[in-house]
mmCIF file with all atom_site columns, C-alpha atoms in Angstrom:
data_model
loop_
_atom_site.group_PDB
_atom_site.id
_atom_site.type_symbol
_atom_site.label_atom_id
_atom_site.label_alt_id
_atom_site.label_comp_id
_atom_site.label_asym_id
_atom_site.label_entity_id
_atom_site.label_seq_id
_atom_site.pdbx_PDB_ins_code
_atom_site.Cartn_x
_atom_site.Cartn_y
_atom_site.Cartn_z
_atom_site.occupancy
_atom_site.B_iso_or_equiv
_atom_site.pdbx_formal_charge
_atom_site.auth_seq_id
_atom_site.auth_comp_id
_atom_site.auth_asym_id
_atom_site.auth_atom_id
_atom_site.pdbx_PDB_model_num
ATOM 1   C CA . MET A 1 1   ? 203.937 93.133  15.505 1.00 45.00 ? 232 MET A CA 1
ATOM 2   C CA . VAL A 1 2   ? 200.328 92.588  17.255 1.00 45.00 ? 233 VAL A CA 1
ATOM 3   C CA . ARG A 1 3   ? 201.137 95.863  19.196 1.00 53.00 ? 234 ARG A CA 1
ATOM 4   C CA . ASN A 1 4   ? 201.022 97.762  15.893 1.00 57.00 ? 235 ASN A CA 1
ATOM 5   C CA . MET A 1 5   ? 198.285 96.087  14.181 1.00 64.00 ? 236 MET A CA 1
ATOM 6   C CA . PRO A 1 6   ? 195.489 94.967  16.880 1.00 63.00 ? 237 PRO A CA 1
ATOM 7   C CA . TRP A 1 7   ? 193.645 93.145  14.045 1.00 66.00 ? 238 TRP A CA 1
ATOM 8   C CA . ALA A 1 8   ? 196.582 90.633  13.912 1.00 72.00 ? 239 ALA A CA 1
ATOM 9   C CA . LEU A 1 9   ? 195.690 89.233  17.159 1.00 66.00 ? 240 LEU A CA 1
ATOM 10  C CA . TYR A 1 10  ? 192.136 88.368  16.335 1.00 68.00 ? 241 TYR A CA 1
ATOM 11  C CA . THR A 1 11  ? 193.223 87.085  12.889 1.00 76.00 ? 242 THR A CA 1
ATOM 12  C CA . ASN A 1 12  ? 195.965 84.866  14.133 1.00 74.00 ? 243 ASN A CA 1
ATOM 13  C CA . PHE A 1 13  ? 193.527 83.562  16.733 1.00 70.00 ? 244 PHE A CA 1
ATOM 14  C CA . LEU A 1 14  ? 190.751 82.782  14.151 1.00 75.00 ? 245 LEU A CA 1
ATOM 15  C CA . TYR A 1 15  ? 193.291 80.964  11.587 1.00 79.00 ? 246 TYR A CA 1
ATOM 16  C CA . THR A 1 16  ? 195.865 79.287  13.876 1.00 76.00 ? 247 THR A CA 1
ATOM 17  C CA . PRO A 1 17  ? 195.628 75.530  13.549 1.00 75.00 ? 248 PRO A CA 1
ATOM 18  C CA . PHE A 1 18  ? 194.228 73.872  16.847 1.00 70.00 ? 249 PHE A CA 1
ATOM 19  C CA . THR A 1 19  ? 197.573 71.690  17.612 1.00 74.00 ? 250 THR A CA 1
ATOM 20  C CA . ASN A 1 20  ? 199.141 73.614  20.571 1.00 69.00 ? 251 ASN A CA 1
ATOM 21  C CA . MET A 1 21  ? 196.205 74.658  22.541 1.00 67.00 ? 252 MET A CA 1
ATOM 22  C CA . SER A 1 22  ? 194.654 73.273  25.662 1.00 73.00 ? 253 SER A CA 1
ATOM 23  C CA . HIS A 1 23  ? 190.730 72.576  25.954 1.00 72.00 ? 254 HIS A CA 1
ATOM 24  C CA . LEU A 1 24  ? 189.413 74.512  28.697 1.00 81.00 ? 255 LEU A CA 1
ATOM 25  C CA . VAL A 1 25  ? 185.430 74.309  28.964 1.00 85.00 ? 256 VAL A CA 1
ATOM 26  C CA . ASP A 1 26  ? 182.665 72.587  27.032 1.00 86.00 ? 257 ASP A CA 1
ATOM 27  C CA . GLY A 1 27  ? 179.203 73.992  26.437 1.00 90.00 ? 258 GLY A CA 1
ATOM 28  C CA . VAL A 1 28  ? 179.899 77.494  26.300 1.00 90.00 ? 259 VAL A CA 1
ATOM 29  C CA . VAL A 1 29  ? 176.753 79.132  25.005 1.00 88.00 ? 260 VAL A CA 1
ATOM 30  C CA . HIS A 1 30  ? 176.873 82.725  25.949 1.00 88.00 ? 261 HIS A CA 1
ATOM 31  C CA . LEU A 1 31  ? 180.050 84.946  26.526 1.00 87.00 ? 262 LEU A CA 1
ATOM 32  C CA . THR A 1 32  ? 180.156 88.887  26.620 1.00 87.00 ? 263 THR A CA 1
ATOM 33  C CA . VAL A 1 33  ? 182.418 91.208  28.030 1.00 88.00 ? 264 VAL A CA 1
ATOM 34  C CA . ARG A 1 34  ? 181.113 94.698  28.785 1.00 88.00 ? 265 ARG A CA 1
ATOM 35  C CA . ALA A 1 35  ? 183.279 97.877  29.669 1.00 87.00 ? 266 ALA A CA 1
ATOM 36  C CA . TYR A 1 36  ? 182.404 100.579 32.193 1.00 89.00 ? 267 TYR A CA 1
ATOM 37  C CA . ASP A 1 37  ? 183.705 103.985 33.113 1.00 85.00 ? 268 ASP A CA 1
ATOM 38  C CA . ILE A 1 38  ? 184.805 105.418 36.233 1.00 86.00 ? 269 ILE A CA 1
ATOM 39  C CA . ASN A 1 39  ? 181.218 106.350 37.102 1.00 86.00 ? 270 ASN A CA 1
ATOM 40  C CA . GLY A 1 40  ? 180.138 102.596 36.537 1.00 88.00 ? 271 GLY A CA 1
ATOM 41  C CA . GLN A 1 41  ? 178.399 103.688 33.209 1.00 85.00 ? 272 GLN A CA 1
ATOM 42  C CA . TRP A 1 42  ? 178.346 100.968 30.540 1.00 85.00 ? 273 TRP A CA 1
ATOM 43  C CA . MET A 1 43  ? 180.521 102.311 27.602 1.00 81.00 ? 274 MET A CA 1
ATOM 44  C CA . THR A 1 44  ? 178.133 101.388 24.485 1.00 77.00 ? 275 THR A CA 1
ATOM 45  C CA . ASN A 1 45  ? 177.414 103.061 21.354 1.00 70.00 ? 276 ASN A CA 1
ATOM 46  C CA . GLY A 1 46  ? 174.773 105.353 23.237 1.00 68.00 ? 277 GLY A CA 1
ATOM 47  C CA . TYR A 1 47  ? 177.634 106.529 25.579 1.00 69.00 ? 278 TYR A CA 1
ATOM 48  C CA . PRO A 1 48  ? 177.729 110.125 26.187 1.00 67.00 ? 279 PRO A CA 1
ATOM 49  C CA . PHE A 1 49  ? 181.213 111.326 25.835 1.00 64.00 ? 280 PHE A CA 1
ATOM 50  C CA . GLY A 1 50  ? 181.796 113.659 28.657 1.00 63.00 ? 281 GLY A CA 1
ATOM 51  C CA . TYR A 1 51  ? 185.259 113.013 28.798 1.00 63.00 ? 282 TYR A CA 1
ATOM 52  C CA . THR A 1 52  ? 187.447 114.787 25.661 1.00 59.00 ? 283 THR A CA 1
ATOM 53  C CA . ASN A 1 53  ? 190.016 112.067 25.758 1.00 63.00 ? 284 ASN A CA 1
ATOM 54  C CA . ILE A 1 54  ? 187.630 108.999 25.834 1.00 67.00 ? 285 ILE A CA 1
ATOM 55  C CA . ALA A 1 55  ? 185.690 110.757 22.847 1.00 66.00 ? 286 ALA A CA 1
ATOM 56  C CA . ARG A 1 56  ? 189.025 110.708 20.833 1.00 69.00 ? 287 ARG A CA 1
ATOM 57  C CA . ASN A 1 57  ? 190.319 107.267 21.812 1.00 69.00 ? 288 ASN A CA 1
ATOM 58  C CA . VAL A 1 58  ? 187.233 104.976 21.547 1.00 73.00 ? 289 VAL A CA 1
ATOM 59  C CA . TRP A 1 59  ? 185.528 103.796 18.398 1.00 73.00 ? 290 TRP A CA 1
ATOM 60  C CA . PHE A 1 60  ? 182.184 101.775 18.396 1.00 71.00 ? 291 PHE A CA 1
ATOM 61  C CA . SER A 1 61  ? 181.316 99.290  15.799 1.00 71.00 ? 292 SER A CA 1
ATOM 62  C CA . GLY A 1 62  ? 178.074 98.119  15.035 1.00 67.00 ? 293 GLY A CA 1
ATOM 63  C CA . SER A 1 63  ? 175.799 96.081  17.395 1.00 64.00 ? 294 SER A CA 1
ATOM 64  C CA . ALA A 1 64  ? 175.825 92.416  16.757 1.00 63.00 ? 295 ALA A CA 1
ATOM 65  C CA . TRP A 1 65  ? 174.118 89.729  18.706 1.00 65.00 ? 296 TRP A CA 1
ATOM 66  C CA . GLY A 1 66  ? 172.548 92.376  21.023 1.00 67.00 ? 297 GLY A CA 1
ATOM 67  C CA . GLU A 1 67  ? 176.256 93.675  22.003 1.00 73.00 ? 298 GLU A CA 1
ATOM 68  C CA . THR A 1 68  ? 178.179 96.757  20.669 1.00 73.00 ? 299 THR A CA 1
ATOM 69  C CA . GLY A 1 69  ? 181.707 96.239  19.620 1.00 75.00 ? 300 GLY A CA 1
ATOM 70  C CA . PHE A 1 70  ? 184.123 98.945  20.319 1.00 76.00 ? 301 PHE A CA 1
ATOM 71  C CA . TYR A 1 71  ? 188.366 99.734  20.020 1.00 76.00 ? 302 TYR A CA 1
ATOM 72  C CA . MET A 1 72  ? 190.014 101.620 22.473 1.00 77.00 ? 303 MET A CA 1
ATOM 73  C CA . PHE A 1 73  ? 193.421 103.457 21.808 1.00 75.00 ? 304 PHE A CA 1
ATOM 74  C CA . SER A 1 74  ? 196.222 105.167 23.203 1.00 74.00 ? 305 SER A CA 1
ATOM 75  C CA . ASN A 1 75  ? 196.262 105.081 27.050 1.00 74.00 ? 306 ASN A CA 1
ATOM 76  C CA . THR A 1 76  ? 192.366 104.382 27.083 1.00 78.00 ? 307 THR A CA 1
ATOM 77  C CA . LEU A 1 77  ? 191.154 101.353 29.227 1.00 84.00 ? 308 LEU A CA 1
ATOM 78  C CA . PRO A 1 78  ? 187.649 100.701 30.915 1.00 87.00 ? 309 PRO A CA 1
ATOM 79  C CA . ALA A 1 79  ? 187.781 101.259 34.646 1.00 89.00 ? 310 ALA A CA 1
ATOM 80  C CA . SER A 1 80  ? 185.993 97.911  35.046 1.00 93.00 ? 311 SER A CA 1
ATOM 81  C CA . VAL A 1 81  ? 184.891 94.887  32.687 1.00 93.00 ? 312 VAL A CA 1
ATOM 82  C CA . GLU A 1 82  ? 181.829 92.864  33.236 1.00 94.00 ? 313 GLU A CA 1
ATOM 83  C CA . ILE A 1 83  ? 182.480 89.151  31.919 1.00 94.00 ? 314 ILE A CA 1
ATOM 84  C CA . GLY A 1 84  ? 179.226 87.139  31.274 1.00 94.00 ? 315 GLY A CA 1
ATOM 85  C CA . LEU A 1 85  ? 179.213 83.362  30.820 1.00 95.00 ? 316 LEU A CA 1
ATOM 86  C CA . GLY A 1 86  ? 176.653 80.758  30.127 1.00 94.00 ? 317 GLY A CA 1
ATOM 87  C CA . ILE A 1 87  ? 177.439 77.062  30.093 1.00 95.00 ? 318 ILE A CA 1
ATOM 88  C CA . LEU A 1 88  ? 175.294 74.202  29.038 1.00 95.00 ? 319 LEU A CA 1
ATOM 89  C CA . GLU A 1 89  ? 175.264 71.057  31.210 1.00 95.00 ? 320 GLU A CA 1
ATOM 90  C CA . ASP A 1 90  ? 177.178 68.127  30.426 1.00 93.00 ? 321 ASP A CA 1
ATOM 91  C CA . ARG A 1 91  ? 174.202 65.662  29.640 1.00 94.00 ? 322 ARG A CA 1
ATOM 92  C CA . SER A 1 92  ? 172.755 68.042  27.570 1.00 94.00 ? 323 SER A CA 1
ATOM 93  C CA . ILE A 1 93  ? 175.841 68.523  25.462 1.00 92.00 ? 324 ILE A CA 1
ATOM 94  C CA . GLN A 1 94  ? 176.287 64.686  25.531 1.00 93.00 ? 325 GLN A CA 1
ATOM 95  C CA . ARG A 1 95  ? 172.921 64.157  24.085 1.00 93.00 ? 326 ARG A CA 1
ATOM 96  C CA . ALA A 1 96  ? 173.208 67.160  21.357 1.00 90.00 ? 327 ALA A CA 1
ATOM 97  C CA . GLU A 1 97  ? 176.603 65.575  20.132 1.00 89.00 ? 328 GLU A CA 1
ATOM 98  C CA . SER A 1 98  ? 174.849 62.127  19.720 1.00 91.00 ? 329 SER A CA 1
ATOM 99  C CA . LEU A 1 99  ? 171.847 63.914  17.993 1.00 91.00 ? 330 LEU A CA 1
ATOM 100 C CA . ILE A 1 100 ? 173.954 65.650  15.444 1.00 86.00 ? 331 ILE A CA 1
ATOM 101 C CA . ASN A 1 101 ? 175.168 62.768  13.843 1.00 84.00 ? 332 ASN A CA 1
ATOM 102 C CA . VAL A 1 102 ? 171.469 61.506  13.262 1.00 87.00 ? 333 VAL A CA 1
ATOM 103 C CA . SER A 1 103 ? 169.959 64.975  12.117 1.00 90.00 ? 334 SER A CA 1
ATOM 104 C CA . PRO A 1 104 ? 171.271 68.657  12.754 1.00 89.00 ? 335 PRO A CA 1
ATOM 105 C CA . VAL A 1 105 ? 167.431 69.752  12.715 1.00 91.00 ? 336 VAL A CA 1
ATOM 106 C CA . ALA A 1 106 ? 166.852 67.288  15.411 1.00 91.00 ? 337 ALA A CA 1
ATOM 107 C CA . CYS A 1 107 ? 170.014 68.611  17.478 1.00 89.00 ? 338 CYS A CA 1
ATOM 108 C CA . SER A 1 108 ? 168.915 72.342  17.214 1.00 89.00 ? 339 SER A CA 1
ATOM 109 C CA . ASN A 1 109 ? 165.105 71.331  18.111 1.00 91.00 ? 340 ASN A CA 1
ATOM 110 C CA . TYR A 1 110 ? 166.607 69.550  21.079 1.00 92.00 ? 341 TYR A CA 1
ATOM 111 C CA . LEU A 1 111 ? 169.004 72.508  22.164 1.00 91.00 ? 342 LEU A CA 1
ATOM 112 C CA . ALA A 1 112 ? 166.039 74.936  21.922 1.00 91.00 ? 343 ALA A CA 1
ATOM 113 C CA . GLY A 1 113 ? 164.372 73.302  24.628 1.00 92.00 ? 344 GLY A CA 1
ATOM 114 C CA . ARG A 1 114 ? 167.213 73.203  27.110 1.00 93.00 ? 345 ARG A CA 1
ATOM 115 C CA . ALA A 1 115 ? 167.361 76.810  28.384 1.00 91.00 ? 346 ALA A CA 1
ATOM 116 C CA . GLY A 1 116 ? 166.912 75.415  31.837 1.00 94.00 ? 347 GLY A CA 1
ATOM 117 C CA . GLN A 1 117 ? 170.126 73.626  31.593 1.00 95.00 ? 348 GLN A CA 1
ATOM 118 C CA . VAL A 1 118 ? 172.248 76.746  30.992 1.00 95.00 ? 349 VAL A CA 1
ATOM 119 C CA . HIS A 1 119 ? 173.953 78.085  33.848 1.00 96.00 ? 350 HIS A CA 1
ATOM 120 C CA . LEU A 1 120 ? 174.836 81.872  33.784 1.00 96.00 ? 351 LEU A CA 1
ATOM 121 C CA . PHE A 1 121 ? 177.673 83.678  35.522 1.00 96.00 ? 352 PHE A CA 1
ATOM 122 C CA . ARG A 1 122 ? 178.436 87.140  35.709 1.00 96.00 ? 353 ARG A CA 1
ATOM 123 C CA . GLN A 1 123 ? 181.215 89.012  37.348 1.00 97.00 ? 354 GLN A CA 1
ATOM 124 C CA . ARG A 1 124 ? 182.563 92.742  37.297 1.00 97.00 ? 355 ARG A CA 1
ATOM 125 C CA . ILE A 1 125 ? 186.404 93.282  37.469 1.00 96.00 ? 356 ILE A CA 1
ATOM 126 C CA . PRO A 1 126 ? 187.910 96.338  38.299 1.00 95.00 ? 357 PRO A CA 1
ATOM 127 C CA . ILE A 1 127 ? 191.015 97.445  36.303 1.00 91.00 ? 358 ILE A CA 1
ATOM 128 C CA . ARG A 1 128 ? 193.270 98.882  39.025 1.00 89.00 ? 359 ARG A CA 1
ATOM 129 C CA . ASN A 1 129 ? 195.666 100.361 36.631 1.00 85.00 ? 360 ASN A CA 1
ATOM 130 C CA . PHE A 1 130 ? 193.617 102.239 34.437 1.00 83.00 ? 361 PHE A CA 1
ATOM 131 C CA . ASP A 1 131 ? 195.124 105.654 33.321 1.00 80.00 ? 362 ASP A CA 1
ATOM 132 C CA . LEU A 1 132 ? 192.793 108.446 35.012 1.00 81.00 ? 363 LEU A CA 1
ATOM 133 C CA . SER A 1 133 ? 193.896 111.005 32.619 1.00 79.00 ? 364 SER A CA 1
ATOM 134 C CA . ALA A 1 134 ? 191.935 109.163 29.764 1.00 75.00 ? 365 ALA A CA 1
ATOM 135 C CA . TYR A 1 135 ? 188.844 110.281 31.491 1.00 72.00 ? 366 TYR A CA 1
ATOM 136 C CA . GLN A 1 136 ? 189.794 113.728 31.553 1.00 73.00 ? 367 GLN A CA 1
#
């Protein structure tokens, strides 16, 4: 069903109860996934469409939080993706959790001053089986 309606995957994820899921990581404060073409150029809403098939099979949505959303159709895949992840240190998470019960404003003020306890990770991952004909 999800294959024919991609929005169903997002909706199912958003509204599924957390009964059969496992917890992976605490403190994620930043997560981005960016798509890149075969020339290593970031595919964003200012992307110059030099490829006919890409122009037909990629739709960019509005910018949110400084990033651009996009959908890819047919045989179109990016040549690589870059994943960015920011994680807040455990001690800062524990302190913030103790403050949230006292005052949400105090918790927010505490977290606003903890940029030094956020660790950023970034990795570009090639997609080896992308279809080169999508870039014709």
